[in-house]
Coordinates of C-alpha atoms in Angstrom, one line a residue:
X1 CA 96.9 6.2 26.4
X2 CA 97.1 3.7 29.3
X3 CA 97.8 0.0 29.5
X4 CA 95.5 -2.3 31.6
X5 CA 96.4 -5.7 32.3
X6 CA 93.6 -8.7 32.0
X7 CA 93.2 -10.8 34.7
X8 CA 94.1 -13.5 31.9
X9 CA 98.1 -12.8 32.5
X10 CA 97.5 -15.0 35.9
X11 CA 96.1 -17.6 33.7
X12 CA 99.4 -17.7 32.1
X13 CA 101.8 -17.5 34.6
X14 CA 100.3 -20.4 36.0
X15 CA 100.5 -22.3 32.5
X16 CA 104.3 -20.9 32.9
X17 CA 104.6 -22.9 36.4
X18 CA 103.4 -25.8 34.6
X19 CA 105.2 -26.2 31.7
X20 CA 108.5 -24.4 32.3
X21 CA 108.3 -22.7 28.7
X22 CA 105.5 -20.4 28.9
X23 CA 106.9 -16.5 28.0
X24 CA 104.9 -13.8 28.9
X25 CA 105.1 -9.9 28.1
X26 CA 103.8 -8.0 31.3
X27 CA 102.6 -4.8 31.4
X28 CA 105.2 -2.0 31.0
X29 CA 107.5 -4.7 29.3
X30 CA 109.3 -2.5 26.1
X31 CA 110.5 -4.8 23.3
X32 CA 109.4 -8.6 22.5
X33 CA 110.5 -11.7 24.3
X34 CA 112.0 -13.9 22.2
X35 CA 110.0 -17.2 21.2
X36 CA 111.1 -20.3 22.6
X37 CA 111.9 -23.4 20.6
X38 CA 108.9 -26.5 21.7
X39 CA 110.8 -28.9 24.0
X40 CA 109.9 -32.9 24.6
X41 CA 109.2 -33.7 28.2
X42 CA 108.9 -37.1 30.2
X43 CA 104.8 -38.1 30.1
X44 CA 104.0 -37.9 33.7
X45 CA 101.3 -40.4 33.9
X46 CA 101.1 -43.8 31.9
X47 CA 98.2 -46.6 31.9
X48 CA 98.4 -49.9 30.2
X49 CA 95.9 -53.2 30.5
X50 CA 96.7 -57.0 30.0
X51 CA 94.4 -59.3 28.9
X52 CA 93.6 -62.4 31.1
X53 CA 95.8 -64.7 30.2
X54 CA 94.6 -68.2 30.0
X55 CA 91.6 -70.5 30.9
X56 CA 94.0 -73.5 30.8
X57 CA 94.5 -75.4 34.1
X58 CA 97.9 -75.9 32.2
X59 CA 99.5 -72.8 31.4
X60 CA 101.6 -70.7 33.7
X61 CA 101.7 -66.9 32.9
X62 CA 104.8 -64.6 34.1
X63 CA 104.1 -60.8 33.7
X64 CA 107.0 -58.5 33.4
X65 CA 106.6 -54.5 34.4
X66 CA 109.7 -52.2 33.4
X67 CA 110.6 -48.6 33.3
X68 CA 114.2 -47.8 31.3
X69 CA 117.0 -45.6 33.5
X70 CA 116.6 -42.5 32.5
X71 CA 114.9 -38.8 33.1
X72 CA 111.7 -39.1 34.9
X73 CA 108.4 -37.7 34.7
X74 CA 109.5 -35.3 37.7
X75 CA 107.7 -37.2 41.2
X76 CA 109.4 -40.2 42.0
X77 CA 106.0 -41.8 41.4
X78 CA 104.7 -45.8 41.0
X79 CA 104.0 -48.5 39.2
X80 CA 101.6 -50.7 39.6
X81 CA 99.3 -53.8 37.7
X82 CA 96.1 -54.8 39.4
X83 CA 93.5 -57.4 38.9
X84 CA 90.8 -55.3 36.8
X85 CA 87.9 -56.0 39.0
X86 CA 84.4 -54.3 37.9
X87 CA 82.8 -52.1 40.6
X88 CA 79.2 -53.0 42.0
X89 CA 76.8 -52.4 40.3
X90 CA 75.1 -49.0 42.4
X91 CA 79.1 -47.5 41.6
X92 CA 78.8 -48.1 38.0
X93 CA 79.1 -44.2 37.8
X94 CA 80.6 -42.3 40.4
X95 CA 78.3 -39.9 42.4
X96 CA 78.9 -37.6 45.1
X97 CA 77.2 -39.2 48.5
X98 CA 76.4 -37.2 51.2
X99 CA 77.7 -37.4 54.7
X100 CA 74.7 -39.1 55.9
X101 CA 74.7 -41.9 52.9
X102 CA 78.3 -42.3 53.7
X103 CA 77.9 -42.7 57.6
X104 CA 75.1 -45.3 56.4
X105 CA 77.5 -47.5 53.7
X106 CA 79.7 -47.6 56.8
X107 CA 78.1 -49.2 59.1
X108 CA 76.4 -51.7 56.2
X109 CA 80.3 -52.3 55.6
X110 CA 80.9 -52.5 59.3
X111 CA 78.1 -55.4 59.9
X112 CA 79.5 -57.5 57.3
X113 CA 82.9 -58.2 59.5
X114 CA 86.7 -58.3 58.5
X115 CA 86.5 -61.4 56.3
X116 CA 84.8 -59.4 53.7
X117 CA 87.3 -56.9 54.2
X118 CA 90.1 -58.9 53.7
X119 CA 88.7 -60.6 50.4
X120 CA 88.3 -57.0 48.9
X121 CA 92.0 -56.5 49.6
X122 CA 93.2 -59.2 48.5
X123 CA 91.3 -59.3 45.3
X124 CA 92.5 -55.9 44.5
X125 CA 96.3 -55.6 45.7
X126 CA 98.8 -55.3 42.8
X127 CA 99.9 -58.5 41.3
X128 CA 103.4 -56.7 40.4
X129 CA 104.9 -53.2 41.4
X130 CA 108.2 -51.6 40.0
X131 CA 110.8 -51.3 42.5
X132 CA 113.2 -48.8 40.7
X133 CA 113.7 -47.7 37.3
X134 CA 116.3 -50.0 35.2
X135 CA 115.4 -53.1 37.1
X136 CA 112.1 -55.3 35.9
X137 CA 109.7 -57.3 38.1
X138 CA 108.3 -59.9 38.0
X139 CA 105.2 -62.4 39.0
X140 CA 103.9 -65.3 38.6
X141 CA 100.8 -67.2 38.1
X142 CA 99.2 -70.5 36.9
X143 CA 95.2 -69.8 37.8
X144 CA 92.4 -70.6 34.9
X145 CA 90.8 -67.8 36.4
X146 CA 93.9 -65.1 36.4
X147 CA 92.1 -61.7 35.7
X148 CA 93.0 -59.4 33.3
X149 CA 95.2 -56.5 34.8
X150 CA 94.9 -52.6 34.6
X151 CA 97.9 -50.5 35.4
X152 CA 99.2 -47.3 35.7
X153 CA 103.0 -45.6 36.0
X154 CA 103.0 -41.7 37.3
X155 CA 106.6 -39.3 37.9
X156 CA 109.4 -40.7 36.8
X157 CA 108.2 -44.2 36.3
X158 CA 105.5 -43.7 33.4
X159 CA 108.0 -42.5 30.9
X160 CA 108.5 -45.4 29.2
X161 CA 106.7 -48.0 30.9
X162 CA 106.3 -51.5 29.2
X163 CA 104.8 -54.6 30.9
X164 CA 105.0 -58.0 29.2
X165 CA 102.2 -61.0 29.6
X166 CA 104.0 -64.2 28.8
X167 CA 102.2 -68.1 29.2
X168 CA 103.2 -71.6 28.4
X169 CA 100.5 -74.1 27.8
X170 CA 102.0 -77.3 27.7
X171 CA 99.0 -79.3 26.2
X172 CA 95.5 -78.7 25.0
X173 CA 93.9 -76.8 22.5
X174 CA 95.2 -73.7 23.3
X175 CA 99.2 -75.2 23.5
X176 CA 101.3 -72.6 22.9
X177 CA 104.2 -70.0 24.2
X178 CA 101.4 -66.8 24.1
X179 CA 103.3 -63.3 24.3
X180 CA 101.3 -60.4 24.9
X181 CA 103.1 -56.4 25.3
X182 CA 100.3 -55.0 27.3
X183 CA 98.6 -51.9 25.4
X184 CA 97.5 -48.8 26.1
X185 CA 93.6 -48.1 25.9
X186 CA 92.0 -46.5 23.0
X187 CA 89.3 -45.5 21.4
X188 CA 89.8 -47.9 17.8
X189 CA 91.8 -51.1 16.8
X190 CA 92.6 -53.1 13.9
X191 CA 93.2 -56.7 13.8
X192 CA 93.8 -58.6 10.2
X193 CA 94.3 -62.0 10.8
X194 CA 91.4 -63.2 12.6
X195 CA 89.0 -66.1 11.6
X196 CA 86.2 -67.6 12.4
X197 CA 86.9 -70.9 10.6
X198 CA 86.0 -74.0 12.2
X199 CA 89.9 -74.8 13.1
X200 CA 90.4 -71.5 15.0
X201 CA 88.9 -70.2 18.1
X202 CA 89.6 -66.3 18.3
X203 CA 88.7 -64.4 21.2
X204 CA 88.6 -60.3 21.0
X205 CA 90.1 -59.4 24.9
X206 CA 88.4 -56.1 25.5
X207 CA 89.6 -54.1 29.2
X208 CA 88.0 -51.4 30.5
X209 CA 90.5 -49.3 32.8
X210 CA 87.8 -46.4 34.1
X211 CA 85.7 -46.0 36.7
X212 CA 82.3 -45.8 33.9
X213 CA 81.2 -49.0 31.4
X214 CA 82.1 -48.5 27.9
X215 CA 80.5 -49.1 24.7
X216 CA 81.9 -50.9 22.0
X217 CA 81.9 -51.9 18.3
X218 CA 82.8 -55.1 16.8
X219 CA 83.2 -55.3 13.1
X220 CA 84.1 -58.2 11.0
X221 CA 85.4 -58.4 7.3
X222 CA 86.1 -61.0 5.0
X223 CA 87.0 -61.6 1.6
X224 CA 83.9 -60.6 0.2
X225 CA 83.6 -58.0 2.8
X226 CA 81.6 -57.1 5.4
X227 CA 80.3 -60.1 7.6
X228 CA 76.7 -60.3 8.6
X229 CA 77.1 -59.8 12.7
X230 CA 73.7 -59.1 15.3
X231 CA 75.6 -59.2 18.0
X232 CA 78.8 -57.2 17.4
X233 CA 77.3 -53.5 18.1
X234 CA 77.1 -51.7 21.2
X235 CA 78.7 -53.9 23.7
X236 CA 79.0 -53.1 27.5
X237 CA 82.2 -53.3 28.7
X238 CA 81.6 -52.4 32.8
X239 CA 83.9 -50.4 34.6
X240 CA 87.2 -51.9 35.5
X241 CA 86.4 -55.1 34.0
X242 CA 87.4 -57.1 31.0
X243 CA 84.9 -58.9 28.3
X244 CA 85.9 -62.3 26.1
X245 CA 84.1 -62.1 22.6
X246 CA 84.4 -65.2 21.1
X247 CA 84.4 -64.1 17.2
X248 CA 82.8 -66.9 15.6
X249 CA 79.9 -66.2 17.7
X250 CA 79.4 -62.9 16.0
X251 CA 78.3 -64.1 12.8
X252 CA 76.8 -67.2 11.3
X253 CA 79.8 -66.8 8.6
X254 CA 82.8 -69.1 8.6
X255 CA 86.1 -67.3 7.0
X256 CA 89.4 -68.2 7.5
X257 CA 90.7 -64.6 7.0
X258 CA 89.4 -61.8 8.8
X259 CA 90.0 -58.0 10.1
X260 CA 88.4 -57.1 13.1
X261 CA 87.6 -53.4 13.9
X262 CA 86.9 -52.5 17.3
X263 CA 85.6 -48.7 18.4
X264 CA 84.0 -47.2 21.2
X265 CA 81.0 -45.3 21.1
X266 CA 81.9 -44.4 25.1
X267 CA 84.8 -44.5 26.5
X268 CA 87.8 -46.7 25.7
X269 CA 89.6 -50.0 26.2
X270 CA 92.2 -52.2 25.8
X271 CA 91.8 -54.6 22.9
X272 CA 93.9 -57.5 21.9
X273 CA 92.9 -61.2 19.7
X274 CA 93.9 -64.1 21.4
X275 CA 93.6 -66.6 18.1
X276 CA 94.0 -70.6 19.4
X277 CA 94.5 -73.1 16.1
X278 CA 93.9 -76.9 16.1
X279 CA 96.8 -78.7 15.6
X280 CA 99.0 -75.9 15.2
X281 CA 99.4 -73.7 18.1
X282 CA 98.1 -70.5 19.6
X283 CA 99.3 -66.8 20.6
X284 CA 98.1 -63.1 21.1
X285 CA 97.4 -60.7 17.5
X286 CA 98.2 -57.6 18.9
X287 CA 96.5 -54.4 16.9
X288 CA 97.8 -53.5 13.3
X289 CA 99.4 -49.9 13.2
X290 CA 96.9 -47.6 12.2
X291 CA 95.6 -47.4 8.5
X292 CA 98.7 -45.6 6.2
X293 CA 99.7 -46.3 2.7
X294 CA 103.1 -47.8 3.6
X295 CA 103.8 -50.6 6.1
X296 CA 106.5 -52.4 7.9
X297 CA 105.8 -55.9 9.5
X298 CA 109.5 -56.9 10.9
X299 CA 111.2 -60.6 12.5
X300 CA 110.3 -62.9 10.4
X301 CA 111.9 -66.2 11.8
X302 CA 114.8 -67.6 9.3
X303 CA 113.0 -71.0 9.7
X304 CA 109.2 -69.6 9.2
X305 CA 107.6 -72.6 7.1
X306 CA 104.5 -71.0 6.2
X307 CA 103.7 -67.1 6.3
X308 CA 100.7 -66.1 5.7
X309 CA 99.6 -62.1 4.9
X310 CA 96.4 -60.4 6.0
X311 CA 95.6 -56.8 4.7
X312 CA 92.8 -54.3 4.2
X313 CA 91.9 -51.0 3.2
X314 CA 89.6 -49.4 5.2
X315 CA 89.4 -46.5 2.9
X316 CA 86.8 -45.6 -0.1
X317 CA 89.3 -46.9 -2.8
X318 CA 91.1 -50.3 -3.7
X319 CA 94.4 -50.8 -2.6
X320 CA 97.2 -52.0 -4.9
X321 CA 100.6 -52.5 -2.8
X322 CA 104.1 -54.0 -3.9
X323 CA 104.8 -56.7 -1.5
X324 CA 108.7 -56.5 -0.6
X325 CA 110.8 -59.0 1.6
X326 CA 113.7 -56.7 3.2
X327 CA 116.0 -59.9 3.7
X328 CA 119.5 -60.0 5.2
X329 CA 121.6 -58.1 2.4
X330 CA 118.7 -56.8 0.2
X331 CA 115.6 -56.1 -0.7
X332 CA 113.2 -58.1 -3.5
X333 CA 109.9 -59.2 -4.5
X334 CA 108.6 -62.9 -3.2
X335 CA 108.1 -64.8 -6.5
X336 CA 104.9 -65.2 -7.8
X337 CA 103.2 -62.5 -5.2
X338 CA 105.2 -59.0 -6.0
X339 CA 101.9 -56.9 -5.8
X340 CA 98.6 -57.6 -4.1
X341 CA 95.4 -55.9 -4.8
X342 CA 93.4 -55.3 -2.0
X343 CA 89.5 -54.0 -2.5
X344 CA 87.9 -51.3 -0.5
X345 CA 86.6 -52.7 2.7
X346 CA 87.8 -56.7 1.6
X347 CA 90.4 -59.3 3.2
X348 CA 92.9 -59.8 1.2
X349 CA 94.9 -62.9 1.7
X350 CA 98.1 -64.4 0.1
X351 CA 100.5 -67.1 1.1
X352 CA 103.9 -66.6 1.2
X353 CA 104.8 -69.9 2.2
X354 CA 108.8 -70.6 3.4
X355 CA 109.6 -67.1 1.8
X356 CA 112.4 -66.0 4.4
X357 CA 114.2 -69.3 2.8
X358 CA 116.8 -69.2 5.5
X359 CA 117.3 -66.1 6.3
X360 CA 115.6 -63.2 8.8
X361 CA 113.4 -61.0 6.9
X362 CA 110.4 -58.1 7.6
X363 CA 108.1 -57.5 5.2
X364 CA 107.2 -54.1 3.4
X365 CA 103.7 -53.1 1.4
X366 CA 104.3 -49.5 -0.8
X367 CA 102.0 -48.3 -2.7
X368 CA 102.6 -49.9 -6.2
X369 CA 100.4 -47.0 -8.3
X370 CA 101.2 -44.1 -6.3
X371 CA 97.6 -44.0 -5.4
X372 CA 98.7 -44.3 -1.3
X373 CA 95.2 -45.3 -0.1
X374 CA 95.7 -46.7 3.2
X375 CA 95.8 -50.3 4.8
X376 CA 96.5 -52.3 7.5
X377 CA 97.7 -56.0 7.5
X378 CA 100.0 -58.8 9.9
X379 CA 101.4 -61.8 9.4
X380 CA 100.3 -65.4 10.3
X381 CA 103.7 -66.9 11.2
X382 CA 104.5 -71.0 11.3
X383 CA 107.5 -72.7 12.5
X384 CA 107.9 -76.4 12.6
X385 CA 105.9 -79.0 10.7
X386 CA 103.2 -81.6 11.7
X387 CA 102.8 -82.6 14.9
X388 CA 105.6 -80.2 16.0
X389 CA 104.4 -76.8 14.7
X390 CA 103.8 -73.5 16.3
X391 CA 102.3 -70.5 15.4
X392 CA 102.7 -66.7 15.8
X393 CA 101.3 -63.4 14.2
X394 CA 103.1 -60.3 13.3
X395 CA 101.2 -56.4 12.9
X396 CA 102.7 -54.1 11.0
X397 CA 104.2 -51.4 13.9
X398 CA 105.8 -48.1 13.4
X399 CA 109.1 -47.4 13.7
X400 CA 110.7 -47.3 17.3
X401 CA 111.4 -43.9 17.1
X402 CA 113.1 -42.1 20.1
X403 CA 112.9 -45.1 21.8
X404 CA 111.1 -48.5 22.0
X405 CA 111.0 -51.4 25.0
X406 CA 110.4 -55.2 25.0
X407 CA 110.0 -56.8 28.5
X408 CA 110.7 -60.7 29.5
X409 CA 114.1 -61.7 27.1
X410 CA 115.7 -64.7 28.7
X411 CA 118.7 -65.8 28.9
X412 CA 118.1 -68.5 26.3
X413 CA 116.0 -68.0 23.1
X414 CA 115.7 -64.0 22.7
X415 CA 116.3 -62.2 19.4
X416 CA 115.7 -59.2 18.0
X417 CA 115.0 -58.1 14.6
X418 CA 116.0 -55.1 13.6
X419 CA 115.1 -53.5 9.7
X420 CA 115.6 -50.1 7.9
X421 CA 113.5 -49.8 5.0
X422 CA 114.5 -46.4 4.2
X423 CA 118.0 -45.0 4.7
X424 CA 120.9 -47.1 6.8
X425 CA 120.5 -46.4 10.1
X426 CA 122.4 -47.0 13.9
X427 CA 120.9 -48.0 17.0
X428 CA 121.8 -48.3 20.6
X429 CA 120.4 -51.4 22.5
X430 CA 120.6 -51.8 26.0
X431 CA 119.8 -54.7 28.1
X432 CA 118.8 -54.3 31.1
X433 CA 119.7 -55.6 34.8
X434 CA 118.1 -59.3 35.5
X435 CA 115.2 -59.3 37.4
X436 CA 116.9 -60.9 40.4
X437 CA 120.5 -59.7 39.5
X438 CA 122.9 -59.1 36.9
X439 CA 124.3 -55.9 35.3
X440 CA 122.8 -53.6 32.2
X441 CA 125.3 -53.6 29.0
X442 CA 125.1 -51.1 25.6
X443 CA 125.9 -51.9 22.5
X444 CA 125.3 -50.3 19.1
X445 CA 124.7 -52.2 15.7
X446 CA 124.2 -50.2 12.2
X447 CA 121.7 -51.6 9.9
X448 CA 122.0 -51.5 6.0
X449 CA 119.3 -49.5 4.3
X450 CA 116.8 -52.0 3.0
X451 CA 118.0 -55.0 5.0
X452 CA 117.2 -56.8 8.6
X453 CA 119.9 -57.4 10.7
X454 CA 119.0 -60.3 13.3
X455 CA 121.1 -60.0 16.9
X456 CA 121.0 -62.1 20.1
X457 CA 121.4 -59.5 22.4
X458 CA 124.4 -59.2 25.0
X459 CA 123.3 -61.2 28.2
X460 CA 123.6 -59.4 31.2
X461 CA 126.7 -60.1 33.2
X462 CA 125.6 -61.8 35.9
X463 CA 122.6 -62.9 34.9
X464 CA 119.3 -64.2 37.0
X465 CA 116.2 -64.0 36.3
X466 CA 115.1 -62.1 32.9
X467 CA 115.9 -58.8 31.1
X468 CA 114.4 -55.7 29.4
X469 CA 115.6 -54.6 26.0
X470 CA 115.4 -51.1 25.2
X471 CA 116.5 -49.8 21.4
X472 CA 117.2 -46.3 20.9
X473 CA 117.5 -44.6 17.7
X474 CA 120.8 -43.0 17.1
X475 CA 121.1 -41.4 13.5
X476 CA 120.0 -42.2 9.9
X477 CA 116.6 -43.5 8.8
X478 CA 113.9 -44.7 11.0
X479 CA 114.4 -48.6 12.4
X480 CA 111.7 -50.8 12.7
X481 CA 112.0 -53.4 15.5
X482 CA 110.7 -57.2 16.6
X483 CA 111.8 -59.7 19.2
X484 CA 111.2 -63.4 19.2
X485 CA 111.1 -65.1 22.2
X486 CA 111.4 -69.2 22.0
X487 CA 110.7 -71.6 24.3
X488 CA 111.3 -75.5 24.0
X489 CA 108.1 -77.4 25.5
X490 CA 107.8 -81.0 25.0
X491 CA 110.3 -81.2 21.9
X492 CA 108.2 -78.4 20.6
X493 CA 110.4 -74.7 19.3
X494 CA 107.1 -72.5 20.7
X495 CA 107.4 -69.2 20.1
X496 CA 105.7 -65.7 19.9
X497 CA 106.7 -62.7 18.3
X498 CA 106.3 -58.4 20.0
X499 CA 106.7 -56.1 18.2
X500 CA 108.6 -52.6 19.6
X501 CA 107.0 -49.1 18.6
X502 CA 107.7 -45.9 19.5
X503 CA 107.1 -45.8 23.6
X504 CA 105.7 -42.5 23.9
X505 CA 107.6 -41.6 26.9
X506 CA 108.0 -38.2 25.6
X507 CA 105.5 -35.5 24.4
X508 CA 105.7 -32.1 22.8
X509 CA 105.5 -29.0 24.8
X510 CA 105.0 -26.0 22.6
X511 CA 106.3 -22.7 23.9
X512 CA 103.9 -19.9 25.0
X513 CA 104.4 -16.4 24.4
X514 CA 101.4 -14.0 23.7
X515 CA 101.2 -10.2 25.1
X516 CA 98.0 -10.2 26.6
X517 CA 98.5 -6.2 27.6
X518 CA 95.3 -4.0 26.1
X519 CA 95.4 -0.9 25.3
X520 CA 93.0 1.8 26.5
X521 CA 92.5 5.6 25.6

């Protein structure tokens, strides 16, 4: 009997030179190579999209890109945010040209002169590039017309990249502080909190990072359920662009809560509510962690004078969840609203009014029959009363896991809510270098099981310019993480809430080890 190797094994060893963890038993081996443990690696490549920011000739938007210190993603790599401009419209999809049809496009581009040139560049240049890792950066702009931006991070720069949208708009309808962490593209989002009552304008944000259009879904539920929409299927979202969808235009039906659902057919996007209120401010609803039977909405403001909470349950089956505030020193049940019952496919609304009482607090939904159907839900958020009140919304997020990043803390008005709603738990937090100077600090803080523990984080020394924070989960049960950011603006406390999941700077690389020798007579 003879052994014959398969031209497979090259395969392999390539996979091997990849990876680092592929084992492989080569012909004439005797014995078996021991298996070897999956390891996490640095991503190598990260993207992320940021809605446009404002149509307000009175806002000014600063946008914040930062990578943590730490192991890269192996090249030394970039990172960039560009304006997301669409391609024309014969580039729509990418085809191969041949030489002759390129020599042609030339000289086309050729006849039309520099100028044109020029325009192209400057429309496309990157609004803000990382410099080096542990350091943000930082830009500026007060447009109408700011575009949204699409961005990506490759070596060691895309593990862990976060880039933070931030605008003040002084006056108008849309006043507000407006604090967008810009998202990764997907293929489905969820967004309770919406409306498309006559005091709110929402907008769905939806960003196209790739080189072909997508195709996109826009649902809208109510209390009663499903909203009566024409418009809301199968919208084009061109290549490299971004599309507005004002939500009240999608159905003739005014409701004051609603969850949108936005999918792809093709392709995949960035998606993100901007929600303006009359007489009470505006900000950014960022997308609900995805449907699960338990979730964790964390920083609730001590002084929050009105909180509202938006769920659903996407599922089959009714929802019936105990409603938990995880306060300062322990857990308990708001009067009045311990459980809420939320039906199959309905909004389900309650108001929690000044519940916090004083206090920081997060908010946890369980299952209250041990049923576990899954929901989503977030938090309408008020500070402030009449003429001076503001508004903010909180998703439920995961946990920040291995590690989780905020960009654009100030010196003045930064704090971070931190809650463990299972077992106590201890967390490193580092803030970063400044922007234009200053020096990182560590410190750790240990949080009770079933409590939030509010912090104003450990200026850098040295300050100027603003700072990243970066938490980092150390032992004990998982920590789920918030950071308010406030802003005084004409005698007005504005504010706006981000929320810090799980970075996904790391993924799972399972080890390889197969004998691919076969056995002839």
């Amino acid at each position: 009997m003879k052994s014959t190797p398969l031209s497979l094994v090259a395969g392999v060893v390539a996979l091997a030179a990849v990876t680092g963890f592929a084992a492989l038993t080569a012909p004439g081996d005797e014995g078996v190579t021991e298996a070897k443990a999956a390891a996490r690696l640095p991503v190598e490549r990260s993207s992320l999209l940021c809605p446009a920011p404002s149509t307000s000739d009175l806002a000014d938007t600063t946008y914040t890109s930062f990578t943590p210190a730490g192991e890269g993603g192996g090249e030394a790599g970039a990172a960039e945010l560009t304006p997301a401009e669409p391609l024309p419209a014969d580039e729509d999809t990418p085809a191969d040209k041949d030489d002759e049809a390129e020599k042609d496009d030339k000289k086309d581009e050729d006849a039309k002169g520099d100028k044109g040139d020029e325009d192209k560049a400057a429309d496309t240049k990157p609004v803000i590039s990382l410099k080096g890792l542990g350091k943000p950066a930082t830009a500026e702009t007060s447009k109408s017309d700011a575009p949204a931006l699409v961005g990506t991070a490759t070596g060691s720069f895309a593990p862990g990249w976060a880039a933070q949208q931030t605008t003040v708009a002084a006056a108008g309808g849309a006043r507000g502080l407006l604090g967008a962490s810009c998202t990764a593209p997907d293929t489905d989002f969820w967004f309770p909190g919406a409306s498309t009552g006559a005091s709110r304008q929402d907008y769905v944000h939806l960003t196209n990072p790739d080189d072909t259009a997508a195709v996109a879904d826009i649902e809208l539920y109510g209390a009663e359920g499903a909203l009566k929409s024409d418009v809301g299927e199968g919208i084009t979202v061109p290549a490299r662009s971004s599309v507005p969808m004002l939500i009240s235009t999608l159905t003739s039906e005014a409701a004051e809560n609603v969850t949108v659902h936005v999918t792809t057919r093709t392709g995949r996007v960035g998606a993100v509510v901007s929600a303006a209120e009359d007489e009470v401010g505006s900000d950014w609803l960022a997308a609900s962690a995805d449907p699960a039977s338990t979730q964790i909405l964390p920083g609730i403001p001590a002084d929050a004078t009105s909180v509202r909470l938006v769920a659903f349950a996407p599922g089959e089956d009714d929802a019936d969840v105990k409603v938990q505030l995880m306060g300062k020193n322990a857990t308990f049940s708001p009067a009045g609203n311990s459980t809420l019952h939320i039906k199959s496919r309905m909004t389900a609304s309650i108001d929690l009014k000044d519940v916090t009482r004083g206090e920081p607090g997060s908010l946890r939904l369980s299952p209250a029959d041990g049923s576990r159907t899954p929901v989503v839900a977030a938090l309408r958020v008020v500070r402030g009363t009449g003429a001076k009140q503001e508004v903010a919304f909180i998703p439920a997020t995961g946990p920040v896991g291995e590690r989780a990043t905020v960009a654009d803390n100030r010196a003045k008005g930064s704090v971070l809510s931190l809650t463990a709603p299972g077992e106590t738990a201890k967390v490193k937090v580092t803030t970063s270098e400044g922007s234009e100077g200053g020096s990182a600090s560590v410190k750790t803080y240990t949080v009770k099981s079933g409590t939030t523990l509010e912090v104003t984080p450990e200026i850098p020394a040295g300050l100027k310019g603003g700072y990243a924070l970066t938490v980092e989960s150390e032992s004990g049960g998982p920590v789920h993480a918030a950071r308010t950011l406030t802003l005084k603006e004409s005698g007005i406390d504005m504010f706006t809430v981000q929320t810090l999941p799980d970075d996904g700077g790391t993924v799972e690389v399972p080890a390889a080890e197969q004998d691919l020798t076969v056995l002839d007579d």
